[in-house]
Coordinates of C-alpha atoms in Angstrom, one line a residue:
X21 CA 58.3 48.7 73.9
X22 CA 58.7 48.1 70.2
X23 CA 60.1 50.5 68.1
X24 CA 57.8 52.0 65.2
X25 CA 58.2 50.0 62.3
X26 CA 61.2 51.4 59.5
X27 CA 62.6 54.0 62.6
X28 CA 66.0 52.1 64.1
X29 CA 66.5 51.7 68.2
X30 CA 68.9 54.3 69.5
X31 CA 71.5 52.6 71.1
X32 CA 72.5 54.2 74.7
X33 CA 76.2 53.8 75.0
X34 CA 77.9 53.9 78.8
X35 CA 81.1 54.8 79.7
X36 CA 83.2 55.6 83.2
X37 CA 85.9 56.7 85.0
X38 CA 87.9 59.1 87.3
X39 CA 88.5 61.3 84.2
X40 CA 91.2 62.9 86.2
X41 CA 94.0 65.1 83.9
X42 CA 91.7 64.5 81.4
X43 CA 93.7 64.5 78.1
X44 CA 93.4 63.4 74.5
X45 CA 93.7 59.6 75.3
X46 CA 90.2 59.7 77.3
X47 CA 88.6 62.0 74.8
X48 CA 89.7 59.3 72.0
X49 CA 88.2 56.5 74.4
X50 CA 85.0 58.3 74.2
X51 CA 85.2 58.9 70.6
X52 CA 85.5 55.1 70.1
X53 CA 82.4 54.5 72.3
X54 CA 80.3 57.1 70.7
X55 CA 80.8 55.4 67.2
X56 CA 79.0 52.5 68.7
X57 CA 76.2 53.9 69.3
X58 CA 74.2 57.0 69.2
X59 CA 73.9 58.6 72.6
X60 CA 76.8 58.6 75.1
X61 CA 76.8 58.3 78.5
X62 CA 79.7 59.0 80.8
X63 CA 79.6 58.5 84.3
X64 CA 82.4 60.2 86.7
X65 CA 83.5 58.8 89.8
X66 CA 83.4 60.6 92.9
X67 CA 87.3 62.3 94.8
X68 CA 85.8 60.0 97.8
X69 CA 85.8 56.6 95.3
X70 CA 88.8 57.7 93.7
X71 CA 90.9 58.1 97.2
X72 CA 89.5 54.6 97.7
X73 CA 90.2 52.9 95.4
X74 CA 93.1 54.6 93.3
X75 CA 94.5 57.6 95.3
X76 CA 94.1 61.2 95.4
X77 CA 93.3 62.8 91.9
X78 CA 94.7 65.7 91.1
X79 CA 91.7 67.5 89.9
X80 CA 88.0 67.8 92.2
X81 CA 85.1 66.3 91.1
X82 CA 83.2 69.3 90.2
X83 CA 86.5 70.0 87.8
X84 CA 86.1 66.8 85.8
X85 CA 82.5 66.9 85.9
X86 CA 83.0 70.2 83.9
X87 CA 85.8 68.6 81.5
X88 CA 84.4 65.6 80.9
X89 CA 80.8 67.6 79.6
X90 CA 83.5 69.6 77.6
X91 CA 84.3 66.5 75.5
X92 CA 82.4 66.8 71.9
X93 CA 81.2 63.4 71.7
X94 CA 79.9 63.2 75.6
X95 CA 75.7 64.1 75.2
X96 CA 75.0 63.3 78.9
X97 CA 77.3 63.2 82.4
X98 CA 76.1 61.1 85.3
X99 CA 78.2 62.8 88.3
X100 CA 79.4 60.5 91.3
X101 CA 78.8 57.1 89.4
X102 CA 79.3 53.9 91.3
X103 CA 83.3 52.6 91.1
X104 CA 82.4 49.2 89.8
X105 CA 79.7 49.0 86.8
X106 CA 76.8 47.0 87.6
X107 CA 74.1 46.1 85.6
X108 CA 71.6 48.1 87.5
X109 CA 73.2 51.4 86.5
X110 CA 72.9 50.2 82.8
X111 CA 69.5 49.6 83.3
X112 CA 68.7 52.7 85.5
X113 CA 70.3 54.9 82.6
X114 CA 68.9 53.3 79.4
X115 CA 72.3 51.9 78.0
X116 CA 72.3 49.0 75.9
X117 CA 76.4 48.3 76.9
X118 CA 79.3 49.6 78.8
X119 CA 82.5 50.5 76.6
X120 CA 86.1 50.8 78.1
X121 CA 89.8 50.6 76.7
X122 CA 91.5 47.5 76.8
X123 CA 93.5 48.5 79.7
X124 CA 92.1 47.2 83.2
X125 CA 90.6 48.9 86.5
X126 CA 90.5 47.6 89.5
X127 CA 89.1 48.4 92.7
X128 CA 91.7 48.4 96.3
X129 CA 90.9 44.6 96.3
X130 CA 92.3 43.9 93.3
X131 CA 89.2 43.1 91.4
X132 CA 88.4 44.1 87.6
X133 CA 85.6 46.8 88.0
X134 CA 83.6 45.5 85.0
X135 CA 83.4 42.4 85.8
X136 CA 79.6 42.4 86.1
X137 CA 79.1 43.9 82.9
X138 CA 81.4 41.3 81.6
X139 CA 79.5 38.4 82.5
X140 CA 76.0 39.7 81.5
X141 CA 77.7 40.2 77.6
X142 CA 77.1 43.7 78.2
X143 CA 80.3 45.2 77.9
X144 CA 82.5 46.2 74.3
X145 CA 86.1 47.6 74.0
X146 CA 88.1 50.0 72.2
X147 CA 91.7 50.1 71.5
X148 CA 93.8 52.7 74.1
X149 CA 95.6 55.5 72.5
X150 CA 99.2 54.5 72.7
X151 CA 101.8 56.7 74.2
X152 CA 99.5 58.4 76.9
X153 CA 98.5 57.8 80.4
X154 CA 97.4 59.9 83.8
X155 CA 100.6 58.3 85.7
X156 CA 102.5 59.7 82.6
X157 CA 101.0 63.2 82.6
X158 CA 102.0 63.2 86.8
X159 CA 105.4 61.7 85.9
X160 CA 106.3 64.2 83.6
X161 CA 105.2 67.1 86.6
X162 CA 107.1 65.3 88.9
X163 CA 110.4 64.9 87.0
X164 CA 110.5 68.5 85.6
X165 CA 112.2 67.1 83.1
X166 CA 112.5 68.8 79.0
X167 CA 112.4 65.2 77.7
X168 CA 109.0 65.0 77.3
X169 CA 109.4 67.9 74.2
X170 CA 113.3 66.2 72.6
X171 CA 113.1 67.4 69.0
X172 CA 114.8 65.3 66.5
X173 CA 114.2 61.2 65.7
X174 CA 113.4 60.7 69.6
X175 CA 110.8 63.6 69.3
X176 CA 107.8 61.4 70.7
X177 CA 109.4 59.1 72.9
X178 CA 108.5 59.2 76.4
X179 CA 111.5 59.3 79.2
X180 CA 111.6 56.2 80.9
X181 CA 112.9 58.1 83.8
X182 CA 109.5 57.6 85.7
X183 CA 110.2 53.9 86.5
X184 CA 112.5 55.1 88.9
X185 CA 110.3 57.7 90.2
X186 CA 108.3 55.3 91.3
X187 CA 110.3 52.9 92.8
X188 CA 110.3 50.5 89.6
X189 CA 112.6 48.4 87.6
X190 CA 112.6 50.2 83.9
X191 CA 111.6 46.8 82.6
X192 CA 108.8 46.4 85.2
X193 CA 106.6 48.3 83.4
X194 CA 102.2 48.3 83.1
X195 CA 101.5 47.2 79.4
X196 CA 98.3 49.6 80.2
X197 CA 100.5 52.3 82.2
X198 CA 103.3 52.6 81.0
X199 CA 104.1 55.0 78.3
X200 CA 106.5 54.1 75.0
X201 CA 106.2 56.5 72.5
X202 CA 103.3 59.0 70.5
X203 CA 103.0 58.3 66.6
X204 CA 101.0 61.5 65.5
X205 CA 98.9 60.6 62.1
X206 CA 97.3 62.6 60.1
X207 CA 94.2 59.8 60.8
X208 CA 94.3 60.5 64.6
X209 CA 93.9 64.5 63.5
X210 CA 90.8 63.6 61.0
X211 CA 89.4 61.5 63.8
X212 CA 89.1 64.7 66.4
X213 CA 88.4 66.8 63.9
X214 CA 84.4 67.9 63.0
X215 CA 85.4 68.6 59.0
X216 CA 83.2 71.5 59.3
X217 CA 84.4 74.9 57.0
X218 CA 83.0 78.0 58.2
X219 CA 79.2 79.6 56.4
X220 CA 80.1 83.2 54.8
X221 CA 77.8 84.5 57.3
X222 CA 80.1 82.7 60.3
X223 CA 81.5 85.6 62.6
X224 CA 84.9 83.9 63.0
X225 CA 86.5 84.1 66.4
X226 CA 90.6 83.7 66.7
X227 CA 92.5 83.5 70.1
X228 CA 95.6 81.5 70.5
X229 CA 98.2 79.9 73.1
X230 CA 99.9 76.6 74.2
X231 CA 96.8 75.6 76.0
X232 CA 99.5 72.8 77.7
X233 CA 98.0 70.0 79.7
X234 CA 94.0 70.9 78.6
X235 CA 92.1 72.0 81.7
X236 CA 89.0 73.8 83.1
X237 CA 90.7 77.2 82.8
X238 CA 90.8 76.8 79.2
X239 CA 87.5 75.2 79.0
X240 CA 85.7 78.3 80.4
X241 CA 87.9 80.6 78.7
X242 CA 87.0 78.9 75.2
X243 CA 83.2 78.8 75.6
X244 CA 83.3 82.6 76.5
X245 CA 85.1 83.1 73.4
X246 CA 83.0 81.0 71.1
X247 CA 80.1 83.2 72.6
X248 CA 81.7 86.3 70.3
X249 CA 81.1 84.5 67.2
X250 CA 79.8 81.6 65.5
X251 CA 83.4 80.1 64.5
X252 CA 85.8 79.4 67.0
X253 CA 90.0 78.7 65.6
X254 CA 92.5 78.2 68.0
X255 CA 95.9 79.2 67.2
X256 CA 98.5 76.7 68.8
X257 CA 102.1 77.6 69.1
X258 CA 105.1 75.5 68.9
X259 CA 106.9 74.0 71.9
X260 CA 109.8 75.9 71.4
X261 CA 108.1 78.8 70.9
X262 CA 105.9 78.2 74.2
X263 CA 109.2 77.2 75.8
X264 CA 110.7 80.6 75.2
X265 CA 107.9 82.7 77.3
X266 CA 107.0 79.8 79.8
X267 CA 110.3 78.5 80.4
X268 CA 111.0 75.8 82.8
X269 CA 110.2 72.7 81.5
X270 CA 107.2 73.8 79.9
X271 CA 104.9 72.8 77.4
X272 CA 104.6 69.6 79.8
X273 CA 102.1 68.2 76.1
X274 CA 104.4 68.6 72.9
X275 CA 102.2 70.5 70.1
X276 CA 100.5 67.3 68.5
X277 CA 99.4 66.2 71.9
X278 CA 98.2 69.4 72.2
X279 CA 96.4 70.2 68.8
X280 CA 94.9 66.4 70.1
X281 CA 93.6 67.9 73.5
X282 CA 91.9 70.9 72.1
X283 CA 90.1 69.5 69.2
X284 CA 88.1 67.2 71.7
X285 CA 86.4 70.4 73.1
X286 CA 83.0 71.0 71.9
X287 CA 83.8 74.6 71.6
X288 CA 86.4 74.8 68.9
X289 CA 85.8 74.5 65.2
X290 CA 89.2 74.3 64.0
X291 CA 93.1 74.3 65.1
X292 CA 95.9 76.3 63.4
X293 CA 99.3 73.9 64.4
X294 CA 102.3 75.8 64.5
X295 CA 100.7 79.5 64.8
X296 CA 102.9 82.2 64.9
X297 CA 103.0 84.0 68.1
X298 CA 101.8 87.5 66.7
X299 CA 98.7 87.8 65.6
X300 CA 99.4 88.8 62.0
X301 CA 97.5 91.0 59.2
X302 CA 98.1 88.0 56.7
X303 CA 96.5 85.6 59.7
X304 CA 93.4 87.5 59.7
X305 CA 93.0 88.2 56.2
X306 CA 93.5 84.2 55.0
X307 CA 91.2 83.0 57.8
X308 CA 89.0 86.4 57.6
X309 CA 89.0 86.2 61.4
X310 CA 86.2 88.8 62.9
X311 CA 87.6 89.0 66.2
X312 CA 90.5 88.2 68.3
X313 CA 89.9 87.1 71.9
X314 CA 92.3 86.7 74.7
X315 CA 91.7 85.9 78.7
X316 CA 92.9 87.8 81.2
X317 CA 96.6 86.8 82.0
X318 CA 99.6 88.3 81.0
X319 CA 100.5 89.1 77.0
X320 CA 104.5 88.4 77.1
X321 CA 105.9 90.5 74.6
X322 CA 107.4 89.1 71.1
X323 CA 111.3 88.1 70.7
X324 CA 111.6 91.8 69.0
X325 CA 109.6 93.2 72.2
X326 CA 106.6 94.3 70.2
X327 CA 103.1 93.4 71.4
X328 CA 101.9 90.0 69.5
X329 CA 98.2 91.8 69.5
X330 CA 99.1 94.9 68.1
X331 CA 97.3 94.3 64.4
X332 CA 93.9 93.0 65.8
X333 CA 94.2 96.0 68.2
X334 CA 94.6 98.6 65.6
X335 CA 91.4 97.2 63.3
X336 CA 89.7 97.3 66.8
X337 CA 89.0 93.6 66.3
X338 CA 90.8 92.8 69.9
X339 CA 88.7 91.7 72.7
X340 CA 89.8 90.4 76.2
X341 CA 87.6 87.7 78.0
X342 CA 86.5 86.9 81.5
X343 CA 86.3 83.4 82.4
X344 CA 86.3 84.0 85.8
X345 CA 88.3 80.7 86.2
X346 CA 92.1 81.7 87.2
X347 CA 92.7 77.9 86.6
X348 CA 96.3 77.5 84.6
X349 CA 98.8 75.0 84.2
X350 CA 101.1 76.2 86.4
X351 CA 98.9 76.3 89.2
X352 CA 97.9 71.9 88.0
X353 CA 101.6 71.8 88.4
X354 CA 101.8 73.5 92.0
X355 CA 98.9 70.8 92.8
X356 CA 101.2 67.9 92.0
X357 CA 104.7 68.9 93.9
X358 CA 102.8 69.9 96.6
X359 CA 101.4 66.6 97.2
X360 CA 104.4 64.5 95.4
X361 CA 105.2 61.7 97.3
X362 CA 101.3 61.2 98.0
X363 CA 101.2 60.9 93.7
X364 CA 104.3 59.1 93.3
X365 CA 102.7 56.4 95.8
X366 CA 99.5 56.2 93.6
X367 CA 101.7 55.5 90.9
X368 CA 104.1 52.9 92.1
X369 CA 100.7 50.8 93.8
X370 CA 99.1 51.2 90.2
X371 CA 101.4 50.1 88.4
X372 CA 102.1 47.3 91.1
X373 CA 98.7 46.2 91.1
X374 CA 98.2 46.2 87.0
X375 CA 101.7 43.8 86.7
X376 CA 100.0 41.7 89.0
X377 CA 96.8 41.1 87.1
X378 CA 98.6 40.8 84.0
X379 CA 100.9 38.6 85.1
X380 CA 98.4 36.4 86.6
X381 CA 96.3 36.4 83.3
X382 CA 99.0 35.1 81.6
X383 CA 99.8 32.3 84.0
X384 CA 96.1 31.9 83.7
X385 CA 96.2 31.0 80.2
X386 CA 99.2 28.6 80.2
X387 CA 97.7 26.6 82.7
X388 CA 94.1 27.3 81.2
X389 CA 92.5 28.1 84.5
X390 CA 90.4 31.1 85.1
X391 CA 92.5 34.1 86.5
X392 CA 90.9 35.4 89.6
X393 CA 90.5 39.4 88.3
X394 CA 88.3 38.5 85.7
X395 CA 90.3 39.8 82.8
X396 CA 89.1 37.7 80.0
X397 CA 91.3 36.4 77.1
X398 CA 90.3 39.0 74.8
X399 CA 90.6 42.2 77.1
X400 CA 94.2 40.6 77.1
X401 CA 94.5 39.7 73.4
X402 CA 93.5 43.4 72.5
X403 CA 96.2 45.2 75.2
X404 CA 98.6 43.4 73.2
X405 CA 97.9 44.3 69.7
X406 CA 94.4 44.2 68.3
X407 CA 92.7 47.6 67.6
X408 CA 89.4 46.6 66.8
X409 CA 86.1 47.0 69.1
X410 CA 85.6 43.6 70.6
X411 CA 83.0 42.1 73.0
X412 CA 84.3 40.4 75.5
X413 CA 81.6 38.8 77.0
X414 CA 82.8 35.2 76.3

């Protein structure tokens, strides 16, 4: 049906995926697909498809369902969506095009998932956010390593120490996989960001934390705070500072990965970077915060041993929230050593499988003969360099 005359066609957008350890690279892959278009789509694979064809994620499906409808720019979820894209789930779902990074997924066979979409000229790209990955986010669990948080000039260069993790030669390393370094901009922040200022009538909510490696815990935990006011800030502290009542090798996300992961949520209005870890008077007063929520876990006590809480608490503007989710990132860490060698596996075949198609794409176009994973010139041409959306439906 034609639309009525002067009133423009929304344009369905589709993405996919296993949306597992879902993190600020995704929620910027769905950013990118949502500027294309008006309404986004996201369809999440089922644990079943995943085992298949990639290995055991680390989160259930119900768990990304949850995140993935977390995400600001997401308007719809389609839950157990088919592996590979076809042309019939476009159809069945409204959307004009599919939208993925220029990375590449394959099924157990070896063969590009959106193929289909590909060849119908149904399918657009957007650039993947450099210096993040799943495998990475696993890799930095399984080495228990500090390096992912060095301060100094190597501050947001990601330890190559992985490649031997999983079995690899350092140099052997996915161009879509593997990790080289995080450039924070100020542009990346703008992009997440909804450039909204609270009304004077906004009751403004506070709470604060590390909120390392972004997960359903704190996804419940924020949307029962936002229900106390109208204006949600998140406080985020430093790594050193989370460091010092974590420990270990904790925050596994240094604080501009962070700040990244929570401003995708729906829920928050703003982020504070750096916040100090006591909830100050002058705190409250510059961002006339209303009231000051925390979830039900334990309040470590400042370096001086006073209670971080102890000004909202006196103004009686202190309030403690159930999420009834006892999700935390310890527990996502537990997950991963527990089944380590079964992760470390679906590492080392990932990447294995990814140098294979890339490899073969390129010998594809020396000898200008079609590559049999169906990766076409330009998925290739944008992994390397370009940052633009691109059809690739050549």
């Amino acid at each position: 049906m034609s639309e009525p005359q002067g009133k423009r066609r929304t344009v369905r957008v589709w993405c996919d995926g296993c949306y597992d350890m879902v993190h600020f690279g995704h929620a910027n892959s769905l950013r990118q697909a949502k500027a294309l278009g008006d309404y986004l789509i996201v369809g999440v694979h089922t644990d079943e498809e995943i085992s298949k064809h990639k290995g055991p994620p680390v989160f259930s499906q119900e768990e990304r369902y949850k995140m993935v409808r977390g995400i600001k720019w997401v308007d719809e979820v389609v839950e157990g969506a088919p592996y590979v894209t076809t042309l019939e789930t476009l159809d069945r779902y409204g959307c004009d095009f599919c939208v993925h990074g220029d990375d590449i997924t394959m099924t157990a066979d070896g063969v590009d998932t959106y193929h289909l979409v590909k060849a119908a000229g149904r399918y657009k790209e957007v650039s993947r956010t450099a210096g993040v990955s799943t495998t990475d986010v696993v890799g930095r669990m399984l080495l228990l390593t500090r390096e992912h948080f060095r301060q100094g000039e190597r501050e947001y260069e990601v330890s190559r120490e992985s490649s031997s993790t999983m079995g690899m030669d350092s140099t052997a390393r996915s161009p879509w996989t593997g990790c080289s370094q995080f450039l924070p901009t100020t542009s990346k922040i703008i992009n997440f960001s909804n450039g909204k200022e609270p009304q004077p009538t906004d009751r403004i909510v506070y709470v604060a934390g590390a909120f390392d490696v972004f997960h359903v815990g704190h996804l419940d935990f924020l949307e029962q705070a936002r229900k106390h006011g109208d204006f949600l800030i998140v406080g985020l502290h430093t790594d050193p500072v989370v460091n010092r009542y974590k420990g270990s090798n904790y925050p596994i996300m240094n604080l501009h990965e962070r700040v990244l992961s929570v401003l995708a949520c729906k829920y928050v209005s703003e982020v504070v970077i750096g916040a100090p870890y006591a909830v100050t008077q002058d705190l409250m007063e510059h961002f006339k915060v209303n009231v000051v929520c925390h979830g039900k876990t334990h309040i470590p006590a400042d370096m001086d041993g006073s209670d971080p809480y102890i000004e909202p608490k006196k103004r009686g503007k202190f309030i403690i929230v159930d999420s009834k989710n006892d999700m935390t990132t310890e527990k996502i860490v537990d997950r991963i050593i527990m089944h380590r060698l079964e992760y470390e596996e679906r590492n080392k075949k990932k990447e294995k499988k990814e140098l294979a198609a890339f490899e073969a794409h390129k010998k594809s176009i020396q000898s200008n003969t079609p590559c049999k994973n169906h990766i076409s010139n330009t998925s290739l041409n944008n992994t390397m360099g370009s940052s633009q959306p691109t059809n690739v439906s050549n």
